[in-house]
Coordinates of C-alpha atoms in Angstrom, one line a residue:
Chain A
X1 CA 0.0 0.0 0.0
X2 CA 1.5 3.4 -0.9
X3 CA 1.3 5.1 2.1
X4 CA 3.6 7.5 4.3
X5 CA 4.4 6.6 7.6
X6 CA 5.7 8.7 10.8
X7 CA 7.1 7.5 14.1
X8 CA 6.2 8.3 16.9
X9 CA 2.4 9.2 16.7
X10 CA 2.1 10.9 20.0
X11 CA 5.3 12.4 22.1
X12 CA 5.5 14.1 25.2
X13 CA 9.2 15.6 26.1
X14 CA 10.8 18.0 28.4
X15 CA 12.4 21.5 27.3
X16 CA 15.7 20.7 26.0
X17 CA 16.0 17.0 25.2
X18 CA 16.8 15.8 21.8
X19 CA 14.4 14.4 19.8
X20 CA 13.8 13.2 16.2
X21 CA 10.3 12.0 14.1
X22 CA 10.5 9.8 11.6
X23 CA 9.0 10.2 8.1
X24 CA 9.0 7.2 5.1
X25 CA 7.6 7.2 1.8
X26 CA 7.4 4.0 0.0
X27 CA 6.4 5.5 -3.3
X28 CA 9.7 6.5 -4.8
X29 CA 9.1 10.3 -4.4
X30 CA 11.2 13.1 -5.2
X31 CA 9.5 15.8 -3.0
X32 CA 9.2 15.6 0.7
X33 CA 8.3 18.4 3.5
X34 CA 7.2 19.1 6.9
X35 CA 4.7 21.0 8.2
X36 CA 3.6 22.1 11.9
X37 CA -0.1 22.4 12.3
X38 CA -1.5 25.0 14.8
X39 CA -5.1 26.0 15.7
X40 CA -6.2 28.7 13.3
X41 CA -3.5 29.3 11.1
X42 CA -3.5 25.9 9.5
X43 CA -0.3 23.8 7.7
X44 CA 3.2 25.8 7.7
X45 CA 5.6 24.3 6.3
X46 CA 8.8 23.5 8.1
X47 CA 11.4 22.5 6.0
X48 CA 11.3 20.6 2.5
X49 CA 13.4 18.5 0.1
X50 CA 13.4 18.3 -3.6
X51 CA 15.7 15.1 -3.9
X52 CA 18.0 13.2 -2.1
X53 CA 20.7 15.7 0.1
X54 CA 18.8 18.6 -1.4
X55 CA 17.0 20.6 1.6
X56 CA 15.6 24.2 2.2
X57 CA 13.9 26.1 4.8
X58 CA 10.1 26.8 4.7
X59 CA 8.1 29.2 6.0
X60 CA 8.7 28.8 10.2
X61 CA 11.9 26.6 9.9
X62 CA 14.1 27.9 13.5
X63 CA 14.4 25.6 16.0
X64 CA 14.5 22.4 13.6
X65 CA 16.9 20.5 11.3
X66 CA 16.0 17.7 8.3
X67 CA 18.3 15.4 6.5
X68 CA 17.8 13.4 3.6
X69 CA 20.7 10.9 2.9
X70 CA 17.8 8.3 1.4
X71 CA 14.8 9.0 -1.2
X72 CA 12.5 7.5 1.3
X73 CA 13.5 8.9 4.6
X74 CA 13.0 12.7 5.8
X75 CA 13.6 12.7 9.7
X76 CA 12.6 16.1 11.4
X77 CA 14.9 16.7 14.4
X78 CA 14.7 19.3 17.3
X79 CA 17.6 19.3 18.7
X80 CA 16.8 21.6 22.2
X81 CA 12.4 21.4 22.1
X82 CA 11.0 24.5 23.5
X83 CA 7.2 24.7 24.2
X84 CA 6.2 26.5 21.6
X85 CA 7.6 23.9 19.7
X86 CA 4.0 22.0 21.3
X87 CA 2.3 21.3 17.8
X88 CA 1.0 18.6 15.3
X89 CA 3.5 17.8 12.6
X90 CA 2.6 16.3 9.1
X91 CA 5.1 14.9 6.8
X92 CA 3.9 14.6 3.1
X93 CA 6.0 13.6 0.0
X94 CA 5.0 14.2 -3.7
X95 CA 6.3 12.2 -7.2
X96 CA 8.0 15.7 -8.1
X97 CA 7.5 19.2 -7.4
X98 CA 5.7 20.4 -10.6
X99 CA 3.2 22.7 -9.7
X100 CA -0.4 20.9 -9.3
X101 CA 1.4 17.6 -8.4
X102 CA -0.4 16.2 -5.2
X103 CA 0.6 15.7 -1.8
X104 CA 0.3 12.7 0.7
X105 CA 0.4 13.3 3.6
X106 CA 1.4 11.5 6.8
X107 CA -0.6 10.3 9.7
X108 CA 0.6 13.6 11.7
X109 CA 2.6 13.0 15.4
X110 CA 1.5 15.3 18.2
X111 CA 4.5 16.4 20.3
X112 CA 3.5 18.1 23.6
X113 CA 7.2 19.7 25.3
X114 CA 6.8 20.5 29.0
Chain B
X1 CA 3.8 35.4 -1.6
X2 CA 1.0 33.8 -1.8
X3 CA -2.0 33.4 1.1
X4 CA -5.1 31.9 1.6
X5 CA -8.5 32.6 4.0
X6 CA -11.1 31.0 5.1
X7 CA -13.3 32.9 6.7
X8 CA -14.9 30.6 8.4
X9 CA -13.3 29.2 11.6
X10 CA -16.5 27.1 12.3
X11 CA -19.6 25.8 10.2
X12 CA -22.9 24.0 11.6
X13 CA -25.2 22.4 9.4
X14 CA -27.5 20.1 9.9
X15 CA -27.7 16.5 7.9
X16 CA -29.1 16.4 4.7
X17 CA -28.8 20.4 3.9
X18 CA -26.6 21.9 1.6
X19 CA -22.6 22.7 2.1
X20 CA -20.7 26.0 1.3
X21 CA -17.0 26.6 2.6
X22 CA -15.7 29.5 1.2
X23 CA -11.9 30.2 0.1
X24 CA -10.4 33.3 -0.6
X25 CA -6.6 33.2 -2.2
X26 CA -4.0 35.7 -3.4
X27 CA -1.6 35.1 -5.7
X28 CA 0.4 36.8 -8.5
X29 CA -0.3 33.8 -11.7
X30 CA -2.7 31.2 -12.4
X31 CA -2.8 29.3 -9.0
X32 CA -3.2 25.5 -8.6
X33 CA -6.0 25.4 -5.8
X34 CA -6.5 22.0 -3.4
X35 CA -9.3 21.5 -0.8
X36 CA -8.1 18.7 1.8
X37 CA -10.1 17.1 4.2
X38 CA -8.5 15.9 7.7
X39 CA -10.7 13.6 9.9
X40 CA -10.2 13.4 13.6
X41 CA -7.1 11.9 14.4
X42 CA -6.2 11.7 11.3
X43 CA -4.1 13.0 8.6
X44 CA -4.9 15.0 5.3
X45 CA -7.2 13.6 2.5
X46 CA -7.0 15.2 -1.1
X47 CA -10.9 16.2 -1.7
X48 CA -9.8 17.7 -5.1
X49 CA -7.6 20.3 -7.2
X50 CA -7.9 22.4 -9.7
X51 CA -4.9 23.7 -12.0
X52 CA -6.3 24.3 -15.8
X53 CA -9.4 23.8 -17.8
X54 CA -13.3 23.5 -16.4
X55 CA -13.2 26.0 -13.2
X56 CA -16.0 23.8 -12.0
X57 CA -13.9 20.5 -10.4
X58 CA -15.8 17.5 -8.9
X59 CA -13.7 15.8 -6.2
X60 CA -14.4 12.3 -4.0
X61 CA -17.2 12.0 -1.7
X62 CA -19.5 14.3 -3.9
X63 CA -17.8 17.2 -3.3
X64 CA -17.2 20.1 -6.2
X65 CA -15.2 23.6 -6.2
X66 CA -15.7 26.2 -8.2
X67 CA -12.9 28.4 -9.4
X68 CA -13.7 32.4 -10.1
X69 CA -10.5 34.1 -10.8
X70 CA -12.6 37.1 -10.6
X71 CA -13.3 36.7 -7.3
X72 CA -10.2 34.8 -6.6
X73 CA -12.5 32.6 -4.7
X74 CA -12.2 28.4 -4.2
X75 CA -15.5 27.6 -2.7
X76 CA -16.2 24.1 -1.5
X77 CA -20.1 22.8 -2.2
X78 CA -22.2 19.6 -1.2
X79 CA -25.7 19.4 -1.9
X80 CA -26.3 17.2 0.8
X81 CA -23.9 16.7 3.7
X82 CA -23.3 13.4 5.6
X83 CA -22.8 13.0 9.1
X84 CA -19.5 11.1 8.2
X85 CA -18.5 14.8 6.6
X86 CA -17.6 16.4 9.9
X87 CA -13.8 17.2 10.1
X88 CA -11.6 20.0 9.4
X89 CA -11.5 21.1 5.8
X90 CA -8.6 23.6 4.6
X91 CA -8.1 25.1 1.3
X92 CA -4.5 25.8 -0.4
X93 CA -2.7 27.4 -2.8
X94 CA 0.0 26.1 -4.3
X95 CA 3.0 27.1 -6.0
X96 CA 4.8 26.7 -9.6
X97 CA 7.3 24.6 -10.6
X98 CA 11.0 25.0 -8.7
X99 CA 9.7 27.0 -5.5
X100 CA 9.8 24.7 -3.0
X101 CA 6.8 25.7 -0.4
X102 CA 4.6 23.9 -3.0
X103 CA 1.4 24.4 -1.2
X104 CA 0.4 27.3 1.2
X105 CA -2.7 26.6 3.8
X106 CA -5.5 28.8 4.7
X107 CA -6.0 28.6 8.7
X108 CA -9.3 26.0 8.2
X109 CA -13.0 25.2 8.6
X110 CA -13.9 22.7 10.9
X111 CA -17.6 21.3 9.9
X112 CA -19.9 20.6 12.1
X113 CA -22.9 18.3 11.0
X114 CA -26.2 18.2 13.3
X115 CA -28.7 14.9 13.2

């Protein structure tokens, strides 16, 4: 089944403690991103990747880091969580990144940092 | 830059009645438009899209948009809403080919649907 995955679903942390979600496509996509979603202002993207070690900032990106050493996998790290970091992430990947092209998106993980 | 509204933070309607959510966008060319549907607990569902041709687009689970550029406007319709169509419903923009933030997301609608 062509689906995207993300580990874990649900997080709770404390300020300061190193932590990484997982993201895994298993449909050979070019295009991968993160977003935060926050009441009211909807899907902002974090960070995104057009290909394999190819990785830009979005629209709120401080405070996190991406890699992508492997078509499949786009981890989002936060290296020291801060509350306001308290949000629900999506991770969606896309065949390319031509204009129109769809996006699947993830199951979302909700990380709550105390 | 591109944005997107919704001016609607909250919708009630009651089974069987008819369905408008209204989108609003800016943006400087012809603009791909998405509506995506995200259950509770769940994550985002492509409704449908619209890039090119007929500005009226049918998407899954009988819903249609219609494009007016001239009122830069996405609206969402059902003619008869489900009980199974409560969620949160958010309308986007999205961008051409090499800028990476591909889609931009107004802040969302969540439907209510009374018995």
């Amino acid at each position: 089944e062509a689906q995207v995955t993300q580990n874990p679903r649900y997080l709770i942390t404390v300020t300061g403690k190193k932590l990484t979600v997982t993201c895994s496509q298993n449909m050979n996509h070019e295009y991968m991103s993160w977003y935060r979603q926050d009441p009211g202002l909807g899907l902002r993207q974090i960070y995104y990747s057009m290909n394999v070690e190819v990785t830009d900032k979005g629209d709120v990106p401080e405070g996190y880091k991406v890699s992508r050493k492997e078509k499949r996998n786009f981890p989002l790290i936060l290296e020291s969580p801060s509350p306001n970091q308290t949000s629900l992430y999506f991770c969606a990947s896309s065949i390319t990144i031509r204009g129109g092209e769809t996006q699947y998106f993830g199951p979302g993980t909700r990380l709550l940092v105390l | 830059a591109q944005s997107v509204t919704q001016p609607d933070i909250h919708i009630t309607v009651s089974e069987g009645a008819s369905l408008e959510l209204r989108c609003n966008y800016s943006y400087g060319a012809t603009p791909y438009l998405f509506w995506y549907v995200q259950s509770p607990g769940q994550g985002l569902q492509l409704l449908l899209k619209y890039f090119s041709g007929d500005t009226l687009v049918q998407g899954i689970k009988g819903f249609e948009a219609e494009f007016k550029r001239s009122q830069s406007s996405f609206n969402l319709r059902k003619p008869s809403v489900h009980w199974s169509d409560a969620a949160e419903y958010f309308c986007a923009v999205g961008a051409p080919v090499n800028a990476g933030n591909m889609l931009t997301f107004g802040g969302g609608t969540r439907l209510m649907v009374k018995p």
